[in-house]
mmCIF file of C-alpha atoms in Angstrom:
data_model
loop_
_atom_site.group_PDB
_atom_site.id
_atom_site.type_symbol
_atom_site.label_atom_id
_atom_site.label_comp_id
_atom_site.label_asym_id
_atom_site.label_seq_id
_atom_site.Cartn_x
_atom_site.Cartn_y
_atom_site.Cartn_z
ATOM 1 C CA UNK A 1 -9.305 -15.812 8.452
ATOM 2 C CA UNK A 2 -7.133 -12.701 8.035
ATOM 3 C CA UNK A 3 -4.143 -12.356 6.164
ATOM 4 C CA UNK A 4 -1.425 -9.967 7.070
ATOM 5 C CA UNK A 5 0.616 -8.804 4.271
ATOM 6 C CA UNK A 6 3.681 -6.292 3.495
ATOM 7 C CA UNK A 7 3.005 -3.884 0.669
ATOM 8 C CA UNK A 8 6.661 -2.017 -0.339
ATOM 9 C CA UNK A 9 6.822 0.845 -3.182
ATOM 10 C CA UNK A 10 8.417 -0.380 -6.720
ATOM 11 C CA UNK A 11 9.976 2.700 -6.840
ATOM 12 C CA UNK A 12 9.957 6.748 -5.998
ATOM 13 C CA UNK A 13 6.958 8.649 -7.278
ATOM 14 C CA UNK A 14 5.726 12.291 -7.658
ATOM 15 C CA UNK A 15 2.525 13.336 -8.122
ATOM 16 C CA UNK A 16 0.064 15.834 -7.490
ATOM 17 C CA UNK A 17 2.393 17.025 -4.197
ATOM 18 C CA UNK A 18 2.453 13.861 -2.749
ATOM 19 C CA UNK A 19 6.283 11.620 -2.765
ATOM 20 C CA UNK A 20 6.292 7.932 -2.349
ATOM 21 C CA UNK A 21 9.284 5.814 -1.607
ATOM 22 C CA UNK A 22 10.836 2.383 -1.764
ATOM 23 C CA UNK A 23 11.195 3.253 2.000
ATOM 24 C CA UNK A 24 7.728 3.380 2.931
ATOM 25 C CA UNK A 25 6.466 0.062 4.044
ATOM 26 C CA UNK A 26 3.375 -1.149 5.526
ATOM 27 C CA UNK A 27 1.824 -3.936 6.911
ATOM 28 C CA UNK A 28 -1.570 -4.656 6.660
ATOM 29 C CA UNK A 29 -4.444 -6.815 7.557
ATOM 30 C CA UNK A 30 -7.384 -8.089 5.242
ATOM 31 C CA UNK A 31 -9.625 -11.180 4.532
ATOM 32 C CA UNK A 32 -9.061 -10.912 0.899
ATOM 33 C CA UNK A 33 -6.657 -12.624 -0.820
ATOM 34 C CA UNK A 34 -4.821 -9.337 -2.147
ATOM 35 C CA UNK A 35 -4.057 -6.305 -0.459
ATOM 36 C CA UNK A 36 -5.583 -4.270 -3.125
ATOM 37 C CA UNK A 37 -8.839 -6.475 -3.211
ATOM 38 C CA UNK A 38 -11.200 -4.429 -1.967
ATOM 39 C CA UNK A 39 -9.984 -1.123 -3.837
ATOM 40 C CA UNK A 40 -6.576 -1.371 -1.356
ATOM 41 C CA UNK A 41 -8.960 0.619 1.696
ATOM 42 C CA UNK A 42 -6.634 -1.263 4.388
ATOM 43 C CA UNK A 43 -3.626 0.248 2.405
ATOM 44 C CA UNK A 44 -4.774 3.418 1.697
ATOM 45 C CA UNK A 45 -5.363 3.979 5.781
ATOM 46 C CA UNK A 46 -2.221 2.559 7.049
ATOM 47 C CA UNK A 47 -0.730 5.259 4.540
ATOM 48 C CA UNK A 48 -2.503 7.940 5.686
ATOM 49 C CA UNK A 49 -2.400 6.881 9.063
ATOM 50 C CA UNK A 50 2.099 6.184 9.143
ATOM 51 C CA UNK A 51 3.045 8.379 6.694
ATOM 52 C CA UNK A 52 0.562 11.089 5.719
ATOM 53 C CA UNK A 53 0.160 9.604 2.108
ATOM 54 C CA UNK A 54 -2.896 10.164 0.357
ATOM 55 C CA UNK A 55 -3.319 6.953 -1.552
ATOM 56 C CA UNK A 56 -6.110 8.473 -4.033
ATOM 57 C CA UNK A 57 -4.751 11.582 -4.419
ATOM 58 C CA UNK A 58 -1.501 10.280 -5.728
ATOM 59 C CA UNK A 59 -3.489 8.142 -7.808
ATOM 60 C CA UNK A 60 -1.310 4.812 -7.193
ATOM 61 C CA UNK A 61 -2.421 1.787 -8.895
ATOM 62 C CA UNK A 62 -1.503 -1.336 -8.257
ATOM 63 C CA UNK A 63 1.338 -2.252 -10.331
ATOM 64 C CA UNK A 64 3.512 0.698 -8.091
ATOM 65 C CA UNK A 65 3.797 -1.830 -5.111
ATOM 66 C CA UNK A 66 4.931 -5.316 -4.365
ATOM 67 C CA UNK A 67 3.510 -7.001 -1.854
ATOM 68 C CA UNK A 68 3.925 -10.002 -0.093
ATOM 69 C CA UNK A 69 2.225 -12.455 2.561
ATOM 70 C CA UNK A 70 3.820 -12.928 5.630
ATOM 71 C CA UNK A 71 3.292 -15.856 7.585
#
């Protein structure tokens, strides 16, 4: 069964020409049990795909987001 979460930015961050912001929310949809499970893919596309963010470029790890399960 999928689980939908929200994943929200800690906190601003710079790096290597990318910005990040508390602002920029997404929801996304996986079977794990974390959004980040399987290397955060479904996060790093709804980033890329919303807000032009390049997840691996900015080399985010996990501990810059907060994320939660909606239900």
């Amino acid at each position: 069964m999928a689980r939908a979460f929200k994943v929200t930015p800690k906190r601003a961050k710079r790096s290597n020409g990318t910005i990040l912001t508390p602002e920029m929310e997404v929801i996304v949809t996986t079977p794990y049990s974390s959004p980040f499970s399987n290397g955060g893919k479904e996060v790093q596309e709804a980033y890329m795909r919303l807000y032009g963010f390049d997840y691996k470029k900015a080399c985010c790890p996990q501990g810059d987001f907060d994320y939660k399960e909606l239900k």
